[in-house]
Amino acid sequence: MALFGRKNDSATTATVEADPALAALTGEYTIDPAHSTISFTVRHAMVTNVRGSFTEHEGTLNLDGSNPAASTATIDVSIASVDTGMPDRDGHLRSADFFDAETFPKMSFRSTSAEQIDAETYRVTGDLTIKDVTRPLTIDLEFHGSATDVYGNERVGFEGSATILRSEWGLTWNAALETGGVMVSDKVKLNFDISAIKKAPEAA
């Protein structure tokens, strides 16, 4: 099922637009923070990975079944909610050495385009803002489908990732190791596991 537009011939486009299951998904969705995870993985001391997440975030998805390429996504993340399981490390990440959470409390993503890659994979491109730097980011997402939960909420699910160089967003702190290399890798993998609930239409 296509949720985001694919550059293809007109016959294929017409078939996708006529899909009643796709049309039924059209609407605005609110990301459910209790069932969604925004996390990261980064190499530490050249030999192991440190994993963390941002426990406070919010966002919306606007899915357009008639014109899937017009679908959009927004995400806002509270930097102060960073959690790697070590309070001292989390405090360092919040400090001016890294995110400077007091001055720049939010990390945000605003989509600018979307396309279908294959039957299950979608590619969303947008602007990622960290601190005072905004740069383009492309996220490959797997669509996990839609369902109605036990409370009657209509849900959609996506999972995806993207790899960035943190230095491109001004996150340049590091320390040299005696054995060579650096304490923290420049390469960071961002992970998105999203469950979103469809908003009820407003009464006329």
N, C-alpha and C. Protein backbone atom coordinates (compact mmCIF):
# COMPACT_ATOMS: atom_id res chain seq x y z
N MET A 1 0.85 -1.20 0.00
CA MET A 1 0.00 0.00 0.00
C MET A 1 0.88 1.25 0.00
N ALA A 2 0.60 2.17 -0.87
CA ALA A 2 1.42 3.38 -0.98
C ALA A 2 0.86 4.48 -0.08
N LEU A 3 1.71 5.01 0.77
CA LEU A 3 1.32 6.14 1.61
C LEU A 3 1.95 7.43 1.11
N PHE A 4 3.13 7.32 0.54
CA PHE A 4 3.82 8.50 0.04
C PHE A 4 4.00 8.32 -1.46
N GLY A 5 4.07 9.43 -2.17
CA GLY A 5 4.09 9.38 -3.62
C GLY A 5 5.34 8.75 -4.20
N ARG A 6 5.20 8.09 -5.33
CA ARG A 6 6.32 7.55 -6.06
C ARG A 6 6.32 8.13 -7.46
N LYS A 7 7.52 8.48 -7.92
CA LYS A 7 7.65 8.97 -9.30
C LYS A 7 7.46 7.78 -10.22
N ASN A 8 6.34 7.75 -10.93
CA ASN A 8 6.04 6.60 -11.75
C ASN A 8 5.13 7.05 -12.88
N ASP A 9 4.68 6.10 -13.71
CA ASP A 9 3.84 6.49 -14.84
C ASP A 9 2.44 6.80 -14.37
N SER A 10 1.66 7.43 -15.26
CA SER A 10 0.33 7.90 -14.88
C SER A 10 -0.60 6.76 -14.55
N ALA A 11 -0.45 5.60 -15.20
CA ALA A 11 -1.32 4.46 -14.93
C ALA A 11 -1.15 3.98 -13.50
N THR A 12 0.12 3.89 -13.06
CA THR A 12 0.39 3.47 -11.69
C THR A 12 -0.17 4.49 -10.71
N THR A 13 0.03 5.78 -10.98
CA THR A 13 -0.46 6.82 -10.10
C THR A 13 -1.97 6.74 -9.94
N ALA A 14 -2.68 6.52 -11.04
CA ALA A 14 -4.14 6.43 -10.99
C ALA A 14 -4.58 5.26 -10.13
N THR A 15 -3.88 4.12 -10.24
CA THR A 15 -4.23 2.94 -9.45
C THR A 15 -4.05 3.22 -7.97
N VAL A 16 -2.93 3.87 -7.61
CA VAL A 16 -2.67 4.17 -6.21
C VAL A 16 -3.72 5.11 -5.66
N GLU A 17 -4.05 6.15 -6.41
CA GLU A 17 -5.01 7.14 -5.92
C GLU A 17 -6.39 6.53 -5.74
N ALA A 18 -6.72 5.49 -6.48
CA ALA A 18 -8.04 4.88 -6.40
C ALA A 18 -8.13 3.82 -5.30
N ASP A 19 -7.02 3.50 -4.65
CA ASP A 19 -7.00 2.46 -3.63
C ASP A 19 -7.86 2.88 -2.43
N PRO A 20 -8.98 2.20 -2.16
CA PRO A 20 -9.85 2.62 -1.06
C PRO A 20 -9.19 2.47 0.31
N ALA A 21 -8.32 1.47 0.47
CA ALA A 21 -7.63 1.30 1.75
C ALA A 21 -6.70 2.48 2.01
N LEU A 22 -6.03 2.95 0.96
CA LEU A 22 -5.17 4.12 1.08
C LEU A 22 -5.99 5.36 1.42
N ALA A 23 -7.10 5.54 0.72
CA ALA A 23 -7.93 6.71 0.95
C ALA A 23 -8.44 6.75 2.39
N ALA A 24 -8.69 5.58 2.97
CA ALA A 24 -9.21 5.50 4.34
C ALA A 24 -8.20 5.99 5.37
N LEU A 25 -6.91 5.99 5.01
CA LEU A 25 -5.88 6.42 5.94
C LEU A 25 -5.68 7.94 5.93
N THR A 26 -6.29 8.62 4.97
CA THR A 26 -6.12 10.06 4.88
C THR A 26 -6.56 10.75 6.17
N GLY A 27 -5.74 11.65 6.65
CA GLY A 27 -6.10 12.41 7.84
C GLY A 27 -4.88 12.85 8.61
N GLU A 28 -5.13 13.52 9.73
CA GLU A 28 -4.06 13.98 10.61
C GLU A 28 -3.89 13.01 11.77
N TYR A 29 -2.64 12.69 12.04
CA TYR A 29 -2.30 11.75 13.11
C TYR A 29 -1.38 12.44 14.11
N THR A 30 -1.57 12.07 15.37
CA THR A 30 -0.71 12.58 16.43
C THR A 30 0.21 11.46 16.89
N ILE A 31 1.51 11.72 16.93
CA ILE A 31 2.45 10.70 17.39
C ILE A 31 2.18 10.39 18.86
N ASP A 32 2.08 9.11 19.18
CA ASP A 32 1.80 8.65 20.54
C ASP A 32 3.14 8.45 21.26
N PRO A 33 3.54 9.36 22.16
CA PRO A 33 4.86 9.24 22.79
C PRO A 33 4.99 8.01 23.68
N ALA A 34 3.86 7.49 24.18
CA ALA A 34 3.92 6.32 25.05
C ALA A 34 4.26 5.04 24.28
N HIS A 35 4.05 5.06 22.97
CA HIS A 35 4.32 3.88 22.16
C HIS A 35 5.25 4.18 20.98
N SER A 36 6.00 5.25 21.10
CA SER A 36 6.97 5.63 20.07
C SER A 36 8.33 5.86 20.73
N THR A 37 9.39 5.63 19.96
CA THR A 37 10.74 5.82 20.47
C THR A 37 11.58 6.57 19.45
N ILE A 38 12.26 7.62 19.91
CA ILE A 38 13.25 8.32 19.10
C ILE A 38 14.59 8.15 19.81
N SER A 39 15.50 7.46 19.17
CA SER A 39 16.73 7.07 19.85
C SER A 39 17.94 7.28 18.95
N PHE A 40 19.13 7.01 19.50
CA PHE A 40 20.37 7.19 18.74
C PHE A 40 21.40 6.16 19.19
N THR A 41 22.36 5.92 18.31
CA THR A 41 23.49 5.04 18.59
C THR A 41 24.75 5.73 18.10
N VAL A 42 25.80 5.74 18.95
CA VAL A 42 27.05 6.38 18.57
C VAL A 42 28.22 5.55 19.12
N ARG A 43 29.29 5.46 18.35
CA ARG A 43 30.47 4.70 18.77
C ARG A 43 31.24 5.47 19.84
N HIS A 44 31.62 4.75 20.92
CA HIS A 44 32.32 5.36 22.05
C HIS A 44 33.69 4.73 22.20
N ALA A 45 34.73 5.56 22.32
CA ALA A 45 36.11 5.12 22.52
C ALA A 45 36.57 4.14 21.44
N MET A 46 35.95 4.23 20.27
CA MET A 46 36.35 3.46 19.09
C MET A 46 36.01 1.97 19.17
N VAL A 47 35.47 1.50 20.31
CA VAL A 47 35.33 0.05 20.48
C VAL A 47 33.92 -0.42 20.79
N THR A 48 33.03 0.45 21.20
CA THR A 48 31.69 0.01 21.58
C THR A 48 30.67 1.07 21.22
N ASN A 49 29.40 0.72 21.31
CA ASN A 49 28.33 1.66 21.00
C ASN A 49 27.62 2.12 22.27
N VAL A 50 27.29 3.39 22.32
CA VAL A 50 26.43 3.93 23.37
C VAL A 50 25.07 4.20 22.73
N ARG A 51 24.03 3.77 23.43
CA ARG A 51 22.66 3.97 22.95
C ARG A 51 21.90 4.86 23.91
N GLY A 52 21.07 5.70 23.35
CA GLY A 52 20.26 6.58 24.17
C GLY A 52 18.97 6.92 23.47
N SER A 53 18.10 7.62 24.17
CA SER A 53 16.82 8.02 23.59
C SER A 53 16.40 9.37 24.15
N PHE A 54 15.42 9.96 23.51
CA PHE A 54 14.80 11.19 24.00
C PHE A 54 13.40 10.79 24.46
N THR A 55 13.15 10.90 25.74
CA THR A 55 11.91 10.37 26.31
C THR A 55 10.71 11.31 26.16
N GLU A 56 10.96 12.56 25.78
CA GLU A 56 9.87 13.52 25.59
C GLU A 56 9.91 14.04 24.15
N HIS A 57 8.84 13.78 23.43
CA HIS A 57 8.75 14.25 22.05
C HIS A 57 7.29 14.30 21.64
N GLU A 58 7.02 15.06 20.59
CA GLU A 58 5.67 15.17 20.06
C GLU A 58 5.76 15.42 18.56
N GLY A 59 4.67 15.14 17.88
CA GLY A 59 4.68 15.38 16.44
C GLY A 59 3.38 14.99 15.79
N THR A 60 3.29 15.27 14.50
CA THR A 60 2.09 14.97 13.73
C THR A 60 2.48 14.38 12.38
N LEU A 61 1.58 13.58 11.84
CA LEU A 61 1.67 13.08 10.48
C LEU A 61 0.40 13.49 9.76
N ASN A 62 0.53 14.02 8.58
CA ASN A 62 -0.63 14.31 7.73
C ASN A 62 -0.53 13.43 6.50
N LEU A 63 -1.38 12.41 6.44
CA LEU A 63 -1.36 11.46 5.33
C LEU A 63 -2.46 11.83 4.34
N ASP A 64 -2.08 11.92 3.09
CA ASP A 64 -3.00 12.31 2.03
C ASP A 64 -3.13 11.16 1.04
N GLY A 65 -4.25 10.45 1.11
CA GLY A 65 -4.45 9.30 0.24
C GLY A 65 -4.72 9.66 -1.20
N SER A 66 -5.26 10.84 -1.45
CA SER A 66 -5.54 11.27 -2.81
C SER A 66 -4.29 11.78 -3.52
N ASN A 67 -3.37 12.33 -2.74
CA ASN A 67 -2.11 12.83 -3.29
C ASN A 67 -1.00 12.47 -2.30
N PRO A 68 -0.55 11.20 -2.30
CA PRO A 68 0.36 10.72 -1.27
C PRO A 68 1.64 11.54 -1.12
N ALA A 69 2.14 12.11 -2.21
CA ALA A 69 3.37 12.90 -2.12
C ALA A 69 3.19 14.16 -1.28
N ALA A 70 1.94 14.55 -1.02
CA ALA A 70 1.67 15.73 -0.21
C ALA A 70 1.65 15.41 1.28
N SER A 71 1.85 14.15 1.64
CA SER A 71 1.90 13.77 3.06
C SER A 71 3.08 14.45 3.74
N THR A 72 2.89 14.84 5.00
CA THR A 72 3.93 15.58 5.72
C THR A 72 4.11 15.01 7.13
N ALA A 73 5.23 15.39 7.74
CA ALA A 73 5.53 14.95 9.10
C ALA A 73 6.27 16.05 9.84
N THR A 74 5.96 16.20 11.13
CA THR A 74 6.69 17.11 11.99
C THR A 74 7.00 16.39 13.30
N ILE A 75 8.19 16.65 13.84
CA ILE A 75 8.59 16.07 15.12
C ILE A 75 9.35 17.13 15.90
N ASP A 76 9.03 17.26 17.18
CA ASP A 76 9.76 18.13 18.10
C ASP A 76 10.21 17.30 19.30
N VAL A 77 11.49 17.41 19.63
CA VAL A 77 12.10 16.59 20.68
C VAL A 77 12.64 17.50 21.77
N SER A 78 12.38 17.15 23.02
CA SER A 78 12.94 17.88 24.16
C SER A 78 14.36 17.37 24.42
N ILE A 79 15.34 18.24 24.23
CA ILE A 79 16.73 17.86 24.43
C ILE A 79 17.00 17.45 25.88
N ALA A 80 16.36 18.12 26.83
CA ALA A 80 16.58 17.82 28.25
C ALA A 80 16.16 16.41 28.62
N SER A 81 15.37 15.76 27.76
CA SER A 81 14.89 14.41 28.06
C SER A 81 15.87 13.32 27.62
N VAL A 82 17.07 13.69 27.15
CA VAL A 82 18.03 12.69 26.70
C VAL A 82 18.34 11.71 27.82
N ASP A 83 18.38 10.42 27.49
CA ASP A 83 18.57 9.38 28.50
C ASP A 83 19.44 8.27 27.93
N THR A 84 20.67 8.15 28.46
CA THR A 84 21.57 7.07 28.05
C THR A 84 21.77 6.06 29.17
N GLY A 85 21.05 6.24 30.28
CA GLY A 85 21.19 5.33 31.41
C GLY A 85 22.27 5.73 32.40
N MET A 86 22.97 6.83 32.13
CA MET A 86 24.01 7.34 33.03
C MET A 86 23.79 8.83 33.26
N PRO A 87 23.36 9.24 34.46
CA PRO A 87 23.06 10.65 34.71
C PRO A 87 24.21 11.61 34.41
N ASP A 88 25.45 11.22 34.74
CA ASP A 88 26.57 12.11 34.47
C ASP A 88 26.74 12.34 32.97
N ARG A 89 26.63 11.26 32.19
CA ARG A 89 26.76 11.39 30.74
C ARG A 89 25.61 12.21 30.16
N ASP A 90 24.40 11.99 30.68
CA ASP A 90 23.25 12.76 30.20
C ASP A 90 23.44 14.25 30.49
N GLY A 91 23.98 14.56 31.67
CA GLY A 91 24.25 15.95 32.01
C GLY A 91 25.26 16.58 31.07
N HIS A 92 26.28 15.80 30.68
CA HIS A 92 27.28 16.31 29.74
C HIS A 92 26.64 16.56 28.38
N LEU A 93 25.76 15.67 27.95
CA LEU A 93 25.09 15.86 26.66
C LEU A 93 24.20 17.10 26.66
N ARG A 94 23.61 17.42 27.80
CA ARG A 94 22.76 18.62 27.90
C ARG A 94 23.57 19.90 27.96
N SER A 95 24.84 19.80 28.30
CA SER A 95 25.68 20.97 28.52
C SER A 95 26.06 21.65 27.20
N ALA A 96 26.75 22.78 27.32
CA ALA A 96 27.18 23.53 26.14
C ALA A 96 28.21 22.78 25.31
N ASP A 97 28.85 21.74 25.88
CA ASP A 97 29.79 20.93 25.10
C ASP A 97 29.07 20.21 23.95
N PHE A 98 27.81 19.88 24.18
CA PHE A 98 27.05 19.14 23.16
C PHE A 98 25.81 19.93 22.74
N PHE A 99 24.65 19.59 23.30
CA PHE A 99 23.39 20.15 22.82
C PHE A 99 23.08 21.55 23.35
N ASP A 100 23.66 21.93 24.48
CA ASP A 100 23.35 23.22 25.11
C ASP A 100 21.83 23.36 25.26
N ALA A 101 21.26 22.43 26.04
CA ALA A 101 19.81 22.34 26.16
C ALA A 101 19.18 23.59 26.75
N GLU A 102 19.91 24.31 27.59
CA GLU A 102 19.34 25.51 28.19
C GLU A 102 19.09 26.59 27.14
N THR A 103 20.01 26.71 26.18
CA THR A 103 19.86 27.71 25.12
C THR A 103 19.01 27.21 23.97
N PHE A 104 19.15 25.92 23.65
CA PHE A 104 18.43 25.32 22.52
C PHE A 104 17.66 24.10 23.01
N PRO A 105 16.48 24.31 23.59
CA PRO A 105 15.76 23.22 24.25
C PRO A 105 15.12 22.19 23.32
N LYS A 106 14.99 22.51 22.03
CA LYS A 106 14.28 21.62 21.12
C LYS A 106 15.14 21.19 19.94
N MET A 107 14.95 19.95 19.51
CA MET A 107 15.42 19.47 18.22
C MET A 107 14.17 19.22 17.39
N SER A 108 14.18 19.64 16.12
CA SER A 108 12.96 19.53 15.33
C SER A 108 13.24 18.98 13.94
N PHE A 109 12.20 18.38 13.37
CA PHE A 109 12.24 17.89 11.99
C PHE A 109 10.96 18.33 11.31
N ARG A 110 11.10 18.89 10.11
CA ARG A 110 9.96 19.30 9.29
C ARG A 110 10.15 18.73 7.89
N SER A 111 9.25 17.86 7.48
CA SER A 111 9.40 17.23 6.17
C SER A 111 9.17 18.23 5.04
N THR A 112 9.86 17.99 3.92
CA THR A 112 9.69 18.82 2.73
C THR A 112 9.27 18.00 1.51
N SER A 113 9.49 16.68 1.53
CA SER A 113 9.07 15.82 0.43
C SER A 113 9.02 14.38 0.91
N ALA A 114 8.31 13.54 0.15
CA ALA A 114 8.20 12.13 0.48
C ALA A 114 7.98 11.33 -0.80
N GLU A 115 8.45 10.08 -0.79
CA GLU A 115 8.25 9.22 -1.95
C GLU A 115 8.28 7.76 -1.52
N GLN A 116 7.62 6.93 -2.32
CA GLN A 116 7.64 5.49 -2.10
C GLN A 116 8.84 4.89 -2.82
N ILE A 117 9.59 4.02 -2.10
CA ILE A 117 10.73 3.34 -2.71
C ILE A 117 10.34 1.97 -3.23
N ASP A 118 9.59 1.21 -2.42
CA ASP A 118 9.04 -0.07 -2.85
C ASP A 118 7.76 -0.30 -2.05
N ALA A 119 7.25 -1.54 -2.06
CA ALA A 119 5.95 -1.81 -1.45
C ALA A 119 5.90 -1.49 0.03
N GLU A 120 7.04 -1.58 0.73
CA GLU A 120 7.05 -1.38 2.18
C GLU A 120 7.90 -0.21 2.64
N THR A 121 8.69 0.37 1.76
CA THR A 121 9.68 1.36 2.17
C THR A 121 9.37 2.73 1.58
N TYR A 122 9.53 3.75 2.43
CA TYR A 122 9.24 5.12 2.05
C TYR A 122 10.42 5.99 2.47
N ARG A 123 10.61 7.06 1.74
CA ARG A 123 11.73 7.97 2.00
C ARG A 123 11.17 9.37 2.22
N VAL A 124 11.43 9.90 3.41
CA VAL A 124 10.95 11.23 3.78
C VAL A 124 12.16 12.15 3.93
N THR A 125 12.14 13.27 3.26
CA THR A 125 13.22 14.25 3.34
C THR A 125 12.67 15.52 3.99
N GLY A 126 13.50 16.13 4.83
CA GLY A 126 13.07 17.35 5.48
C GLY A 126 14.23 18.10 6.09
N ASP A 127 13.90 19.06 6.94
CA ASP A 127 14.89 19.90 7.60
C ASP A 127 15.01 19.49 9.07
N LEU A 128 16.22 19.10 9.46
CA LEU A 128 16.51 18.77 10.86
C LEU A 128 17.24 19.95 11.49
N THR A 129 16.70 20.45 12.59
CA THR A 129 17.31 21.57 13.30
C THR A 129 17.81 21.09 14.66
N ILE A 130 19.12 21.27 14.88
CA ILE A 130 19.74 21.00 16.17
C ILE A 130 20.52 22.25 16.54
N LYS A 131 20.32 22.73 17.76
CA LYS A 131 20.91 24.00 18.18
C LYS A 131 20.45 25.08 17.20
N ASP A 132 21.35 25.82 16.59
CA ASP A 132 20.94 26.87 15.66
C ASP A 132 21.29 26.50 14.22
N VAL A 133 21.40 25.21 13.94
CA VAL A 133 21.78 24.74 12.61
C VAL A 133 20.64 23.91 12.02
N THR A 134 20.25 24.24 10.80
CA THR A 134 19.22 23.49 10.07
C THR A 134 19.83 22.94 8.80
N ARG A 135 19.73 21.61 8.64
CA ARG A 135 20.29 20.94 7.47
C ARG A 135 19.30 19.88 6.98
N PRO A 136 19.39 19.51 5.71
CA PRO A 136 18.48 18.48 5.20
C PRO A 136 18.81 17.10 5.76
N LEU A 137 17.76 16.31 5.96
CA LEU A 137 17.90 14.94 6.44
C LEU A 137 16.92 14.06 5.70
N THR A 138 17.36 12.89 5.27
CA THR A 138 16.50 11.92 4.60
C THR A 138 16.38 10.68 5.49
N ILE A 139 15.15 10.26 5.74
CA ILE A 139 14.87 9.11 6.59
C ILE A 139 14.18 8.04 5.77
N ASP A 140 14.73 6.84 5.76
CA ASP A 140 14.07 5.70 5.12
C ASP A 140 13.19 5.02 6.16
N LEU A 141 11.91 4.85 5.83
CA LEU A 141 10.93 4.32 6.77
C LEU A 141 10.27 3.06 6.22
N GLU A 142 10.04 2.10 7.10
CA GLU A 142 9.24 0.93 6.78
C GLU A 142 7.85 1.12 7.36
N PHE A 143 6.83 0.99 6.53
CA PHE A 143 5.45 1.11 6.98
C PHE A 143 5.00 -0.22 7.56
N HIS A 144 4.59 -0.20 8.83
CA HIS A 144 4.18 -1.43 9.50
C HIS A 144 2.68 -1.70 9.40
N GLY A 145 1.95 -0.79 8.78
CA GLY A 145 0.53 -1.02 8.58
C GLY A 145 -0.33 -0.15 9.48
N SER A 146 -1.62 -0.44 9.45
CA SER A 146 -2.59 0.31 10.25
C SER A 146 -3.46 -0.67 11.01
N ALA A 147 -4.03 -0.20 12.13
CA ALA A 147 -4.88 -1.06 12.96
C ALA A 147 -5.72 -0.19 13.88
N THR A 148 -6.81 -0.76 14.38
CA THR A 148 -7.63 -0.12 15.40
C THR A 148 -7.34 -0.80 16.72
N ASP A 149 -6.89 -0.02 17.72
CA ASP A 149 -6.52 -0.63 18.99
C ASP A 149 -7.76 -0.91 19.85
N VAL A 150 -7.54 -1.45 21.05
CA VAL A 150 -8.66 -1.87 21.90
C VAL A 150 -9.48 -0.69 22.41
N TYR A 151 -8.95 0.53 22.31
CA TYR A 151 -9.68 1.72 22.73
C TYR A 151 -10.39 2.40 21.57
N GLY A 152 -10.31 1.80 20.40
CA GLY A 152 -10.97 2.36 19.23
C GLY A 152 -10.15 3.38 18.47
N ASN A 153 -8.87 3.54 18.84
CA ASN A 153 -7.99 4.47 18.14
C ASN A 153 -7.49 3.86 16.84
N GLU A 154 -7.55 4.63 15.77
CA GLU A 154 -6.96 4.20 14.50
C GLU A 154 -5.48 4.58 14.50
N ARG A 155 -4.62 3.58 14.29
CA ARG A 155 -3.18 3.79 14.38
C ARG A 155 -2.48 3.42 13.08
N VAL A 156 -1.35 4.11 12.84
CA VAL A 156 -0.41 3.69 11.80
C VAL A 156 0.97 3.58 12.45
N GLY A 157 1.81 2.73 11.89
CA GLY A 157 3.15 2.54 12.46
C GLY A 157 4.24 2.61 11.42
N PHE A 158 5.34 3.27 11.78
CA PHE A 158 6.51 3.39 10.90
C PHE A 158 7.77 3.13 11.72
N GLU A 159 8.77 2.56 11.08
CA GLU A 159 10.08 2.40 11.71
C GLU A 159 11.15 2.74 10.69
N GLY A 160 12.15 3.53 11.12
CA GLY A 160 13.19 3.92 10.18
C GLY A 160 14.41 4.46 10.87
N SER A 161 15.38 4.84 10.05
CA SER A 161 16.65 5.34 10.59
C SER A 161 17.33 6.24 9.57
N ALA A 162 18.29 6.99 10.08
CA ALA A 162 19.14 7.84 9.25
C ALA A 162 20.45 8.03 9.97
N THR A 163 21.53 8.20 9.23
CA THR A 163 22.85 8.41 9.82
C THR A 163 23.31 9.83 9.50
N ILE A 164 23.77 10.53 10.53
CA ILE A 164 24.25 11.90 10.35
C ILE A 164 25.69 12.02 10.86
N LEU A 165 26.35 13.09 10.45
CA LEU A 165 27.61 13.51 11.05
C LEU A 165 27.28 14.64 12.01
N ARG A 166 27.46 14.41 13.30
CA ARG A 166 27.02 15.40 14.29
C ARG A 166 27.76 16.73 14.14
N SER A 167 28.98 16.69 13.62
CA SER A 167 29.74 17.93 13.45
C SER A 167 29.04 18.89 12.48
N GLU A 168 28.23 18.37 11.57
CA GLU A 168 27.52 19.22 10.61
C GLU A 168 26.42 20.03 11.29
N TRP A 169 26.06 19.64 12.51
CA TRP A 169 25.08 20.39 13.29
C TRP A 169 25.74 21.10 14.48
N GLY A 170 27.04 21.27 14.42
CA GLY A 170 27.75 22.02 15.46
C GLY A 170 28.05 21.24 16.71
N LEU A 171 27.88 19.92 16.70
CA LEU A 171 28.19 19.08 17.86
C LEU A 171 29.60 18.54 17.68
N THR A 172 30.58 19.31 18.09
CA THR A 172 31.97 19.01 17.75
C THR A 172 32.84 18.57 18.92
N TRP A 173 32.30 18.57 20.15
CA TRP A 173 33.14 18.20 21.30
C TRP A 173 33.72 16.81 21.12
N ASN A 174 35.00 16.65 21.52
CA ASN A 174 35.63 15.34 21.48
C ASN A 174 36.86 15.35 22.36
N ALA A 175 37.45 14.19 22.54
CA ALA A 175 38.69 14.04 23.30
C ALA A 175 39.53 12.96 22.63
N ALA A 176 40.83 13.23 22.49
CA ALA A 176 41.73 12.27 21.86
C ALA A 176 42.06 11.14 22.83
N LEU A 177 42.20 9.94 22.28
CA LEU A 177 42.58 8.77 23.07
C LEU A 177 44.09 8.55 22.96
N GLU A 178 44.69 8.08 24.04
CA GLU A 178 46.13 7.82 24.03
C GLU A 178 46.52 6.78 22.99
N THR A 179 45.61 5.86 22.72
CA THR A 179 45.88 4.79 21.76
C THR A 179 45.54 5.19 20.33
N GLY A 180 45.14 6.44 20.14
CA GLY A 180 44.74 6.91 18.82
C GLY A 180 43.22 6.95 18.70
N GLY A 181 42.74 7.77 17.82
CA GLY A 181 41.30 7.91 17.66
C GLY A 181 40.73 8.91 18.65
N VAL A 182 39.40 8.94 18.73
CA VAL A 182 38.72 9.92 19.58
C VAL A 182 37.68 9.23 20.45
N MET A 183 37.23 9.96 21.47
CA MET A 183 36.29 9.40 22.43
C MET A 183 34.92 9.14 21.82
N VAL A 184 34.42 10.08 21.00
CA VAL A 184 33.06 9.97 20.47
C VAL A 184 33.10 10.07 18.95
N SER A 185 32.47 9.13 18.28
CA SER A 185 32.43 9.14 16.82
C SER A 185 31.64 10.34 16.31
N ASP A 186 32.03 10.82 15.14
CA ASP A 186 31.27 11.88 14.50
C ASP A 186 29.97 11.33 13.92
N LYS A 187 29.96 10.05 13.57
CA LYS A 187 28.80 9.43 12.94
C LYS A 187 27.80 9.00 14.01
N VAL A 188 26.54 9.39 13.83
CA VAL A 188 25.47 9.05 14.77
C VAL A 188 24.30 8.48 13.98
N LYS A 189 23.78 7.35 14.44
CA LYS A 189 22.59 6.77 13.81
C LYS A 189 21.36 7.18 14.60
N LEU A 190 20.40 7.78 13.92
CA LEU A 190 19.12 8.16 14.52
C LEU A 190 18.08 7.09 14.18
N ASN A 191 17.29 6.71 15.17
CA ASN A 191 16.29 5.66 14.98
C ASN A 191 14.90 6.20 15.34
N PHE A 192 13.92 5.86 14.51
CA PHE A 192 12.55 6.32 14.71
C PHE A 192 11.61 5.11 14.69
N ASP A 193 10.90 4.89 15.78
CA ASP A 193 9.89 3.85 15.87
C ASP A 193 8.60 4.55 16.28
N ILE A 194 7.72 4.76 15.30
CA ILE A 194 6.60 5.69 15.48
C ILE A 194 5.25 4.97 15.42
N SER A 195 4.43 5.23 16.42
CA SER A 195 3.02 4.86 16.40
C SER A 195 2.21 6.14 16.50
N ALA A 196 1.29 6.34 15.57
CA ALA A 196 0.52 7.59 15.54
C ALA A 196 -0.97 7.30 15.50
N ILE A 197 -1.74 8.14 16.20
CA ILE A 197 -3.18 7.96 16.33
C ILE A 197 -3.90 8.98 15.47
N LYS A 198 -4.88 8.52 14.71
CA LYS A 198 -5.64 9.40 13.85
C LYS A 198 -6.56 10.29 14.66
N LYS A 199 -6.54 11.58 14.36
CA LYS A 199 -7.40 12.53 15.07
C LYS A 199 -8.83 12.43 14.53
N ALA A 200 -9.79 12.50 15.44
CA ALA A 200 -11.18 12.47 15.02
C ALA A 200 -11.52 13.75 14.26
N PRO A 201 -12.33 13.67 13.23
CA PRO A 201 -12.69 14.90 12.50
C PRO A 201 -13.48 15.84 13.39
N GLU A 202 -13.25 17.12 13.21
CA GLU A 202 -13.96 18.12 14.01
C GLU A 202 -15.42 18.19 13.59
N ALA A 203 -16.27 18.38 14.58
CA ALA A 203 -17.70 18.49 14.31
C ALA A 203 -17.99 19.75 13.52
N ALA A 204 -18.92 19.64 12.63
CA ALA A 204 -19.29 20.80 11.79
C ALA A 204 -19.98 21.86 12.63
